[in-house]
PDB file of C-alpha atoms and ligand atoms in Angstrom:
ATOM      1  CA  MET R 182      33.980 -36.017   4.428  1.00  0.00           C
ATOM      2  CA  HIS R 183      32.672 -38.678   2.136  1.00  0.00           C
ATOM      3  CA  ILE R 184      30.008 -37.383  -0.444  1.00  0.00           C
ATOM      4  CA  LYS R 185      27.609 -39.945   0.939  1.00  0.00           C
ATOM      5  CA  HIS R 186      27.496 -38.426   4.413  1.00  0.00           C
ATOM      6  CA  PHE R 187      27.219 -34.961   3.133  1.00  0.00           C
ATOM      7  CA  TRP R 188      23.875 -34.929   1.858  1.00  0.00           C
ATOM      8  CA  PRO R 189      21.919 -35.853   5.075  1.00  0.00           C
ATOM      9  CA  LEU R 190      24.163 -32.846   6.667  1.00  0.00           C
ATOM     10  CA  LEU R 191      22.918 -30.509   3.940  1.00  0.00           C
ATOM     11  CA  ALA R 192      19.359 -31.666   4.365  1.00  0.00           C
ATOM     12  CA  GLY R 193      19.639 -30.893   8.057  1.00  0.00           C
ATOM     13  CA  ILE R 194      20.983 -27.389   7.349  1.00  0.00           C
ATOM     14  CA  GLY R 195      18.112 -26.822   4.704  1.00  0.00           C
ATOM     15  CA  LEU R 196      15.491 -27.827   7.593  1.00  0.00           C
ATOM     16  CA  VAL R 197      16.964 -25.313  10.114  1.00  0.00           C
ATOM     17  CA  ALA R 198      17.064 -22.544   7.506  1.00  0.00           C
ATOM     18  CA  THR R 199      13.379 -23.189   6.428  1.00  0.00           C
ATOM     19  CA  SER R 200      12.144 -23.102  10.065  1.00  0.00           C
ATOM     20  CA  LEU R 201      14.068 -20.102  10.874  1.00  0.00           C
ATOM     21  CA  SER R 202      12.502 -18.010   7.889  1.00  0.00           C
ATOM     22  CA  VAL R 203       9.209 -18.999   8.941  1.00  0.00           C
ATOM     23  CA  VAL R 204       9.777 -17.570  12.140  1.00  0.00           C
ATOM     24  CA  GLY R 205      11.269 -14.522  10.550  1.00  0.00           C
ATOM     25  CA  ASP R 206       8.289 -13.968   8.217  1.00  0.00           C
ATOM     26  CA  ASP R 207       6.516 -11.455  10.192  1.00  0.00           C
ATOM     27  CA  ASP R 208       9.254  -8.847   9.834  1.00  0.00           C
ATOM     28  CA  ARG R 209       9.763  -9.531   6.089  1.00  0.00           C
ATOM     29  CA  ARG R 210       8.264  -7.364   3.495  1.00  0.00           C
ATOM     30  CA  GLY R 211       5.414  -8.536   1.231  1.00  0.00           C
ATOM     31  CA  THR R 212       3.919 -11.123   3.360  1.00  0.00           C
ATOM     32  CA  ASP R 213       0.679  -9.216   4.240  1.00  0.00           C
ATOM     33  CA  VAL R 214      -1.380 -10.801   1.490  1.00  0.00           C
ATOM     34  CA  ALA R 215      -0.134 -12.835  -1.608  1.00  0.00           C
ATOM     35  CA  PRO R 216       0.081 -10.581  -4.628  1.00  0.00           C
ATOM     36  CA  VAL R 217      -2.178 -11.380  -7.653  1.00  0.00           C
ATOM     37  CA  SER R 218      -0.782 -14.143  -9.598  1.00  0.00           C
ATOM     38  CA  LEU R 219      -3.409 -14.679 -12.432  1.00  0.00           C
ATOM     39  CA  PRO R 220      -2.661 -12.621 -15.378  1.00  0.00           C
ATOM     40  CA  LEU R 221      -6.230 -12.788 -16.721  1.00  0.00           C
ATOM     41  CA  TYR R 222      -7.411 -11.502 -13.332  1.00  0.00           C
ATOM     42  CA  GLN R 223      -4.947  -8.694 -13.465  1.00  0.00           C
ATOM     43  CA  GLN R 224      -6.050  -7.867 -16.980  1.00  0.00           C
ATOM     44  CA  GLU R 225      -9.962  -7.967 -16.440  1.00  0.00           C
ATOM     45  CA  CYS R 226     -10.267  -6.837 -12.942  1.00  0.00           C
ATOM     46  CA  GLY R 227      -7.264  -4.358 -12.852  1.00  0.00           C
ATOM     47  CA  SER R 228      -8.407  -2.123 -15.893  1.00  0.00           C
ATOM     48  CA  CYS R 229     -10.786   0.298 -13.755  1.00  0.00           C
ATOM     49  CA  HIS R 230      -8.989  -0.044 -10.492  1.00  0.00           C
ATOM     50  CA  PHE R 231      -6.067  -1.959  -8.538  1.00  0.00           C
ATOM     51  CA  ALA R 232      -6.429  -5.582  -8.991  1.00  0.00           C
ATOM     52  CA  TYR R 233      -7.153  -6.311  -5.367  1.00  0.00           C
ATOM     53  CA  PRO R 234      -5.531  -9.237  -4.213  1.00  0.00           C
ATOM     54  CA  PRO R 235      -7.881 -12.224  -3.310  1.00  0.00           C
ATOM     55  CA  GLY R 236      -6.589 -12.440   0.304  1.00  0.00           C
ATOM     56  CA  LEU R 237      -8.243  -9.176   0.934  1.00  0.00           C
ATOM     57  CA  LEU R 238     -11.991 -10.614   0.997  1.00  0.00           C
ATOM     58  CA  PRO R 239     -13.598 -13.871   2.147  1.00  0.00           C
ATOM     59  CA  ALA R 240     -14.592 -16.418  -0.481  1.00  0.00           C
ATOM     60  CA  ARG R 241     -18.355 -15.501   0.422  1.00  0.00           C
ATOM     61  CA  SER R 242     -17.685 -12.006  -0.530  1.00  0.00           C
ATOM     62  CA  TRP R 243     -15.823 -12.732  -3.699  1.00  0.00           C
ATOM     63  CA  ALA R 244     -18.809 -14.930  -4.913  1.00  0.00           C
ATOM     64  CA  GLN R 245     -21.270 -12.025  -4.422  1.00  0.00           C
ATOM     65  CA  VAL R 246     -18.997  -9.768  -6.204  1.00  0.00           C
ATOM     66  CA  MET R 247     -18.714 -12.315  -9.291  1.00  0.00           C
ATOM     67  CA  ALA R 248     -22.276 -12.738  -9.041  1.00  0.00           C
ATOM     68  CA  GLY R 249     -23.107  -9.210  -9.726  1.00  0.00           C
ATOM     69  CA  LEU R 250     -20.607  -8.049 -12.302  1.00  0.00           C
ATOM     70  CA  GLY R 251     -23.514  -6.956 -14.580  1.00  0.00           C
ATOM     71  CA  ASP R 252     -24.117  -3.930 -12.218  1.00  0.00           C
ATOM     72  CA  HIS R 253     -20.723  -3.487 -10.447  1.00  0.00           C
ATOM     73  CA  PHE R 254     -21.031  -0.698  -8.274  1.00  0.00           C
ATOM     74  CA  GLY R 255     -23.070   1.175 -10.908  1.00  0.00           C
ATOM     75  CA  ASP R 256     -20.618  -0.120 -13.935  1.00  0.00           C
ATOM     76  CA  SER R 257     -20.606  -3.296 -15.886  1.00  0.00           C
ATOM     77  CA  ALA R 258     -17.638  -5.407 -15.394  1.00  0.00           C
ATOM     78  CA  ALA R 259     -19.515  -8.425 -17.142  1.00  0.00           C
ATOM     79  CA  LEU R 260     -17.041 -11.242 -18.550  1.00  0.00           C
ATOM     80  CA  ASP R 261     -17.737 -14.172 -20.834  1.00  0.00           C
ATOM     81  CA  ALA R 262     -18.528 -17.466 -19.335  1.00  0.00           C
ATOM     82  CA  LEU R 263     -15.014 -19.121 -19.217  1.00  0.00           C
ATOM     83  CA  ASP R 264     -13.085 -15.950 -18.024  1.00  0.00           C
ATOM     84  CA  GLN R 265     -15.712 -15.587 -15.340  1.00  0.00           C
ATOM     85  CA  GLN R 266     -15.228 -19.268 -14.155  1.00  0.00           C
ATOM     86  CA  ALA R 267     -11.385 -18.915 -14.101  1.00  0.00           C
ATOM     87  CA  ILE R 268     -11.519 -15.726 -12.175  1.00  0.00           C
ATOM     88  CA  GLN R 269     -14.155 -16.928  -9.716  1.00  0.00           C
ATOM     89  CA  GLU R 270     -12.023 -20.126  -9.086  1.00  0.00           C
ATOM     90  CA  TYR R 271      -8.947 -18.043  -8.546  1.00  0.00           C
ATOM     91  CA  LEU R 272     -10.518 -15.675  -6.197  1.00  0.00           C
ATOM     92  CA  LEU R 273     -12.499 -18.313  -4.059  1.00  0.00           C
ATOM     93  CA  TYR R 274      -9.401 -20.726  -3.791  1.00  0.00           C
ATOM     94  CA  ASN R 275      -6.988 -17.630  -2.647  1.00  0.00           C
ATOM     95  CA  ALA R 276      -9.821 -15.888  -0.509  1.00  0.00           C
ATOM     96  CA  ALA R 277      -8.822 -14.405   3.049  1.00  0.00           C
ATOM     97  CA  ASP R 278     -10.729 -17.308   4.754  1.00  0.00           C
ATOM     98  CA  ARG R 279      -8.590 -19.990   2.856  1.00  0.00           C
ATOM     99  CA  VAL R 280      -4.918 -18.873   2.856  1.00  0.00           C
ATOM    100  CA  LYS R 281      -2.333 -18.429   5.739  1.00  0.00           C
ATOM    101  CA  GLU R 282      -0.837 -14.807   4.994  1.00  0.00           C
ATOM    102  CA  ARG R 283      -1.023 -12.646   8.243  1.00  0.00           C
ATOM    103  CA  ARG R 284      -3.366  -9.892   6.895  1.00  0.00           C
ATOM    104  CA  ALA R 285      -5.833 -12.320   5.084  1.00  0.00           C
ATOM    105  CA  VAL R 286      -6.247 -14.211   8.439  1.00  0.00           C
ATOM    106  CA  LYS R 287      -6.873 -10.875  10.304  1.00  0.00           C
ATOM    107  CA  ILE R 288      -9.417  -9.781   7.725  1.00  0.00           C
ATOM    108  CA  ALA R 289     -11.245 -13.142   7.913  1.00  0.00           C
ATOM    109  CA  ARG R 290     -11.323 -13.256  11.561  1.00  0.00           C
ATOM    110  CA  SER R 291     -12.526  -9.524  11.864  1.00  0.00           C
ATOM    111  CA  LEU R 292     -15.801 -10.676   9.883  1.00  0.00           C
ATOM    112  CA  PRO R 293     -18.817 -12.392  11.383  1.00  0.00           C
ATOM    113  CA  ALA R 294     -19.716 -15.582   9.686  1.00  0.00           C
ATOM    114  CA  ASP R 295     -22.768 -14.173   8.314  1.00  0.00           C
ATOM    115  CA  GLU R 296     -21.370 -11.110   6.773  1.00  0.00           C
ATOM    116  CA  ALA R 297     -20.025 -10.808   3.241  1.00  0.00           C
ATOM    117  CA  PRO R 298     -19.263  -7.194   2.414  1.00  0.00           C
ATOM    118  CA  LEU R 299     -18.760  -6.441  -1.275  1.00  0.00           C
ATOM    119  CA  ARG R 300     -16.082  -3.977  -0.315  1.00  0.00           C
ATOM    120  CA  ILE R 301     -12.745  -4.450   0.998  1.00  0.00           C
ATOM    121  CA  SER R 302     -12.927  -0.974   2.601  1.00  0.00           C
ATOM    122  CA  GLU R 303     -15.871  -1.938   4.672  1.00  0.00           C
ATOM    123  CA  VAL R 304     -14.241  -4.976   6.235  1.00  0.00           C
ATOM    124  CA  PRO R 305     -13.893  -4.294  10.063  1.00  0.00           C
ATOM    125  CA  TYR R 306      -9.940  -4.959  10.069  1.00  0.00           C
ATOM    126  CA  ILE R 307      -9.494  -2.402   7.317  1.00  0.00           C
ATOM    127  CA  VAL R 308     -11.927   0.178   8.644  1.00  0.00           C
ATOM    128  CA  GLN R 309     -10.306  -0.105  12.128  1.00  0.00           C
ATOM    129  CA  LYS R 310      -6.761   0.261  10.690  1.00  0.00           C
ATOM    130  CA  HIS R 311      -7.664   3.556   8.854  1.00  0.00           C
ATOM    131  CA  ARG R 312      -9.815   5.086  11.460  1.00  0.00           C
ATOM    132  CA  GLU R 313      -7.321   7.630  12.586  1.00  0.00           C
ATOM    133  CA  ILE R 314      -6.784   9.035   9.149  1.00  0.00           C
ATOM    134  CA  PRO R 315      -8.893  12.347   8.696  1.00  0.00           C
ATOM    135  CA  ALA R 316     -11.149  12.762   5.661  1.00  0.00           C
ATOM    136  CA  ARG R 317      -9.043  15.565   4.254  1.00  0.00           C
ATOM    137  CA  LEU R 318      -6.451  13.065   3.556  1.00  0.00           C
ATOM    138  CA  ILE R 319      -8.736  10.469   1.800  1.00  0.00           C
ATOM    139  CA  LYS R 320     -12.249  11.682   0.456  1.00  0.00           C
ATOM    140  CA  ASP R 321     -11.332  15.226   0.217  1.00  0.00           C
ATOM    141  CA  ASN R 322      -7.781  14.605  -1.272  1.00  0.00           C
ATOM    142  CA  ALA R 323      -8.245  14.637  -5.031  1.00  0.00           C
ATOM    143  CA  LYS R 324      -5.426  12.428  -5.622  1.00  0.00           C
ATOM    144  CA  VAL R 325      -6.985   9.709  -3.247  1.00  0.00           C
ATOM    145  CA  GLY R 326     -10.713   9.969  -3.578  1.00  0.00           C
ATOM    146  CA  SER R 327     -11.783   6.815  -1.375  1.00  0.00           C
ATOM    147  CA  LEU R 328     -10.425   4.253   0.983  1.00  0.00           C
ATOM    148  CA  SER R 329     -10.894   1.959  -2.204  1.00  0.00           C
ATOM    149  CA  ASN R 330      -8.010   3.309  -3.740  1.00  0.00           C
ATOM    150  CA  CYS R 331      -5.374   1.429  -1.948  1.00  0.00           C
ATOM    151  CA  THR R 332      -2.331   1.951  -4.490  1.00  0.00           C
ATOM    152  CA  ALA R 333      -2.682   5.816  -3.816  1.00  0.00           C
ATOM    153  CA  CYS R 334      -1.253   5.404  -0.494  1.00  0.00           C
ATOM    154  CA  HIS R 335       0.360   2.072  -0.344  1.00  0.00           C
ATOM    155  CA  THR R 336       3.452   2.271  -2.592  1.00  0.00           C
ATOM    156  CA  ARG R 337       3.829  -1.581  -2.591  1.00  0.00           C
ATOM    157  CA  ALA R 338       0.253  -2.751  -2.537  1.00  0.00           C
ATOM    158  CA  ASP R 339       0.931  -4.512  -6.161  1.00  0.00           C
ATOM    159  CA  SER R 340       3.455  -6.744  -4.224  1.00  0.00           C
ATOM    160  CA  GLY R 341       0.784  -7.659  -1.692  1.00  0.00           C
ATOM    161  CA  SER R 342       2.520  -5.454   1.087  1.00  0.00           C
ATOM    162  CA  PHE R 343       0.797  -2.798   3.217  1.00  0.00           C
ATOM    163  CA  SER R 344       3.469  -2.161   5.774  1.00  0.00           C
ATOM    164  CA  GLU R 345       3.403   1.214   7.519  1.00  0.00           C
ATOM    165  CA  ARG R 346       7.003   2.076   6.382  1.00  0.00           C
ATOM    166  CA  GLU R 347       5.701   1.846   2.779  1.00  0.00           C
ATOM    167  CA  ILE R 348       3.047   4.382   3.074  1.00  0.00           C
ATOM    168  CA  ASP R 349       3.052   7.736   1.176  1.00  0.00           C
ATOM    169  CA  ILE R 350      -0.139   9.518   1.073  1.00  0.00           C
ATOM    170  CA  PRO R 351      -0.473  11.997  -1.656  1.00  0.00           C
ATOM    171  CA  GLY R 352       0.124  15.659  -0.547  1.00  0.00           C
ATOM    172  CA  TYR R 353       0.969  14.332   3.034  1.00  0.00           C
ATOM    173  CA  GLY R 354       3.794  11.761   2.827  1.00  0.00           C
ATOM    174  CA  ALA R 355       4.639   9.115   5.195  1.00  0.00           C
ATOM    175  CA  TRP R 356       2.528   8.012   7.991  1.00  0.00           C
ATOM    176  CA  ASP R 357       3.966   8.419  11.573  1.00  0.00           C
ATOM    177  CA  ASP R 358       1.713   7.266  14.428  1.00  0.00           C
TER     178      ASP R 358
HETATM  179  C1  LIG X 607     -15.607  -1.045 -15.718  1.00  0.00           C
HETATM  180  C2  LIG X 607     -14.892  -0.726 -14.502  1.00  0.00           C
HETATM  181  C3  LIG X 607     -14.651  -1.845 -13.589  1.00  0.00           C
HETATM  182  C4  LIG X 607     -14.132  -3.121 -13.903  1.00  0.00           C
HETATM  183  C5  LIG X 607     -13.840  -3.999 -15.132  1.00  0.00           C
HETATM  184  C6  LIG X 607     -13.962  -3.934 -12.623  1.00  0.00           C
HETATM  185  N1  LIG X 607     -14.514  -2.902 -11.574  1.00  0.00           N
HETATM  186 FE1  LIG X 607     -14.317  -3.460  -9.441  1.00  0.00          FE
HETATM  187  N2  LIG X 607     -15.101  -1.505  -9.123  1.00  0.00           N
HETATM  188  C7  LIG X 607     -15.441  -0.629 -10.006  1.00  0.00           C
HETATM  189  C8  LIG X 607     -15.948   0.557  -9.612  1.00  0.00           C
HETATM  190  C9  LIG X 607     -16.283   1.874 -10.039  1.00  0.00           C
HETATM  191  C10 LIG X 607     -15.722   0.251  -8.115  1.00  0.00           C
HETATM  192  C11 LIG X 607     -16.239   1.266  -7.033  1.00  0.00           C
HETATM  193  C12 LIG X 607     -15.194   2.331  -6.675  1.00  0.00           C
HETATM  194  C13 LIG X 607     -15.396   3.221  -5.481  1.00  0.00           C
HETATM  195  O1  LIG X 607     -16.560   3.297  -5.089  1.00  0.00           O
HETATM  196  O2  LIG X 607     -14.429   3.975  -5.167  1.00  0.00           O
HETATM  197  C14 LIG X 607     -15.302  -0.772  -7.824  1.00  0.00           C
HETATM  198  C15 LIG X 607     -15.198  -1.527  -6.802  1.00  0.00           C
HETATM  199  C16 LIG X 607     -14.684  -2.905  -6.592  1.00  0.00           C
HETATM  200  C17 LIG X 607     -14.626  -3.608  -5.347  1.00  0.00           C
HETATM  201  C18 LIG X 607     -14.798  -2.730  -3.872  1.00  0.00           C
HETATM  202  C19 LIG X 607     -13.471  -2.161  -3.426  1.00  0.00           C
HETATM  203  C20 LIG X 607     -13.668  -1.499  -2.136  1.00  0.00           C
HETATM  204  O3  LIG X 607     -13.035  -2.044  -1.147  1.00  0.00           O
HETATM  205  O4  LIG X 607     -14.279  -0.500  -1.895  1.00  0.00           O
HETATM  206  C21 LIG X 607     -14.076  -4.801  -5.644  1.00  0.00           C
HETATM  207  C22 LIG X 607     -13.770  -5.683  -4.391  1.00  0.00           C
HETATM  208  C23 LIG X 607     -13.995  -4.907  -7.065  1.00  0.00           C
HETATM  209  N3  LIG X 607     -14.300  -3.768  -7.590  1.00  0.00           N
HETATM  210  C24 LIG X 607     -13.795  -6.248  -7.481  1.00  0.00           C
HETATM  211  C25 LIG X 607     -13.687  -6.236  -8.952  1.00  0.00           C
HETATM  212  C26 LIG X 607     -13.485  -7.569  -9.755  1.00  0.00           C
HETATM  213  C27 LIG X 607     -13.248  -9.000  -8.916  1.00  0.00           C
HETATM  214  C28 LIG X 607     -13.316  -7.233 -11.039  1.00  0.00           C
HETATM  215  C29 LIG X 607     -13.277  -8.260 -12.116  1.00  0.00           C
HETATM  216  C30 LIG X 607     -14.159  -9.228 -12.267  1.00  0.00           C
HETATM  217  C31 LIG X 607     -13.737  -5.902 -11.129  1.00  0.00           C
HETATM  218  N4  LIG X 607     -13.814  -5.092  -9.817  1.00  0.00           N
HETATM  219  C32 LIG X 607     -13.811  -5.249 -12.323  1.00  0.00           C
HETATM  220  C33 LIG X 607     -15.285  -0.774 -11.501  1.00  0.00           C
HETATM  221  C34 LIG X 607     -14.817  -1.868 -12.142  1.00  0.00           C
HETATM  222  C1  LIG X 608      -5.401   7.663   2.217  1.00  0.00           C
HETATM  223  C2  LIG X 608      -4.132   6.516   2.185  1.00  0.00           C
HETATM  224  C3  LIG X 608      -4.828   5.139   2.277  1.00  0.00           C
HETATM  225  C4  LIG X 608      -5.370   4.390   1.647  1.00  0.00           C
HETATM  226  C5  LIG X 608      -6.368   4.792   0.258  1.00  0.00           C
HETATM  227  C6  LIG X 608      -5.558   3.027   2.015  1.00  0.00           C
HETATM  228  N1  LIG X 608      -4.823   3.027   3.030  1.00  0.00           N
HETATM  229 FE1  LIG X 608      -4.329   1.398   4.161  1.00  0.00          FE
HETATM  230  N2  LIG X 608      -3.255   2.414   5.500  1.00  0.00           N
HETATM  231  C7  LIG X 608      -3.080   3.901   5.473  1.00  0.00           C
HETATM  232  C8  LIG X 608      -2.375   4.372   6.596  1.00  0.00           C
HETATM  233  C9  LIG X 608      -1.998   5.770   6.880  1.00  0.00           C
HETATM  234  C10 LIG X 608      -2.073   3.144   7.553  1.00  0.00           C
HETATM  235  C11 LIG X 608      -1.756   3.205   8.881  1.00  0.00           C
HETATM  236  C12 LIG X 608      -2.624   3.657   9.775  1.00  0.00           C
HETATM  237  C13 LIG X 608      -2.406   3.681  11.306  1.00  0.00           C
HETATM  238  O1  LIG X 608      -1.502   2.650  11.787  1.00  0.00           O
HETATM  239  O2  LIG X 608      -2.838   4.493  12.021  1.00  0.00           O
HETATM  240  C14 LIG X 608      -2.870   1.983   6.803  1.00  0.00           C
HETATM  241  C15 LIG X 608      -2.868   0.945   7.329  1.00  0.00           C
HETATM  242  C16 LIG X 608      -3.088  -0.349   6.501  1.00  0.00           C
HETATM  243  C17 LIG X 608      -3.075  -1.653   7.035  1.00  0.00           C
HETATM  244  C18 LIG X 608      -2.325  -2.097   8.156  1.00  0.00           C
HETATM  245  C19 LIG X 608      -0.836  -2.031   8.120  1.00  0.00           C
HETATM  246  C20 LIG X 608      -0.172  -2.406   9.369  1.00  0.00           C
HETATM  247  O3  LIG X 608       1.074  -2.382   9.362  1.00  0.00           O
HETATM  248  O4  LIG X 608      -0.912  -2.446  10.295  1.00  0.00           O
HETATM  249  C21 LIG X 608      -3.612  -2.483   5.976  1.00  0.00           C
HETATM  250  C22 LIG X 608      -3.616  -3.999   5.843  1.00  0.00           C
HETATM  251  C23 LIG X 608      -3.910  -1.631   4.976  1.00  0.00           C
HETATM  252  N3  LIG X 608      -3.741  -0.389   5.161  1.00  0.00           N
HETATM  253  C24 LIG X 608      -4.722  -2.049   3.749  1.00  0.00           C
HETATM  254  C25 LIG X 608      -5.323  -1.149   2.793  1.00  0.00           C
HETATM  255  C26 LIG X 608      -6.078  -1.791   1.784  1.00  0.00           C
HETATM  256  C27 LIG X 608      -6.313  -3.038   1.410  1.00  0.00           C
HETATM  257  C28 LIG X 608      -6.557  -0.508   1.038  1.00  0.00           C
HETATM  258  C29 LIG X 608      -7.419  -0.356  -0.148  1.00  0.00           C
HETATM  259  C30 LIG X 608      -8.826  -1.039   0.029  1.00  0.00           C
HETATM  260  C31 LIG X 608      -5.905   0.820   1.900  1.00  0.00           C
HETATM  261  N4  LIG X 608      -5.382   0.214   2.762  1.00  0.00           N
HETATM  262  C32 LIG X 608      -6.257   2.189   1.484  1.00  0.00           C
HETATM  263  C33 LIG X 608      -3.281   4.762   4.305  1.00  0.00           C
HETATM  264  C34 LIG X 608      -4.147   4.366   3.306  1.00  0.00           C
END
């Protein structure tokens, strides 16, 4: 085959491969929400707790979280103006109602348009997913403490992956429902 006919063929193979991988996405790990990609966010919002990926809350919730950093769940998480603006833009741009990752879409859809919870752990989709877990494994489990502590149980939450196969509840182990 002459080289000039080879390129269109390669492009064709590329297209087929791309569409196949889109179909296969649902089975792949790490596609629940996009992992955190802004080092500044990781640094400033990941020092007290897991740096929650932006796809876990809609933009209107993030806007409220960012507007109240002076009294952030009883703590001060105040930032200087430039950092505040950069982080806010990052969160709003990548929020659950603005992206396509499957868990983000489900989170956004589970919320009525007039609700803007400050907590991921209060989003209907997240509440519903955890309703079968008894309190002794969450609140009464010293190594977990609350549902907000995603990384205590979801071993790959840092990669944006919340698959049931990757759960390891402290003192209990894998989840088998
Ligand atoms: C000084 C410590 C501190 C810093 C810094 C901090 N947080 Fe928090 N954050 C908290 C505490 C405390 C809670 C409440 C945890 C609880 O109730 O278990 C919380 C809870 C949250 C929750 C709700 C979690 C849930 O679903 O229950 C979100 C969202 C959140 N923080 C976002 C942020 C963002 C965004 C930043 C950066 C701008 C940030 N936090 C920085 C201390 C902090
Ligand atoms: C006490 C351990 C624990 C904590 C803490 C926890 N989860 Fe989970 N999570 C689970 C278990 C167990 C399941 C599976 C529940 C079921 O299917 O009945 C689950 C399911 C999920 C699912 C659905 C996965 C699927 O395959 O359907 C998502 C998304 C999720 N959790 C996100 C979060 C987020 C975000 C946080 C933090 C705000 C969090 N979880 C905190 C244990 C936990």
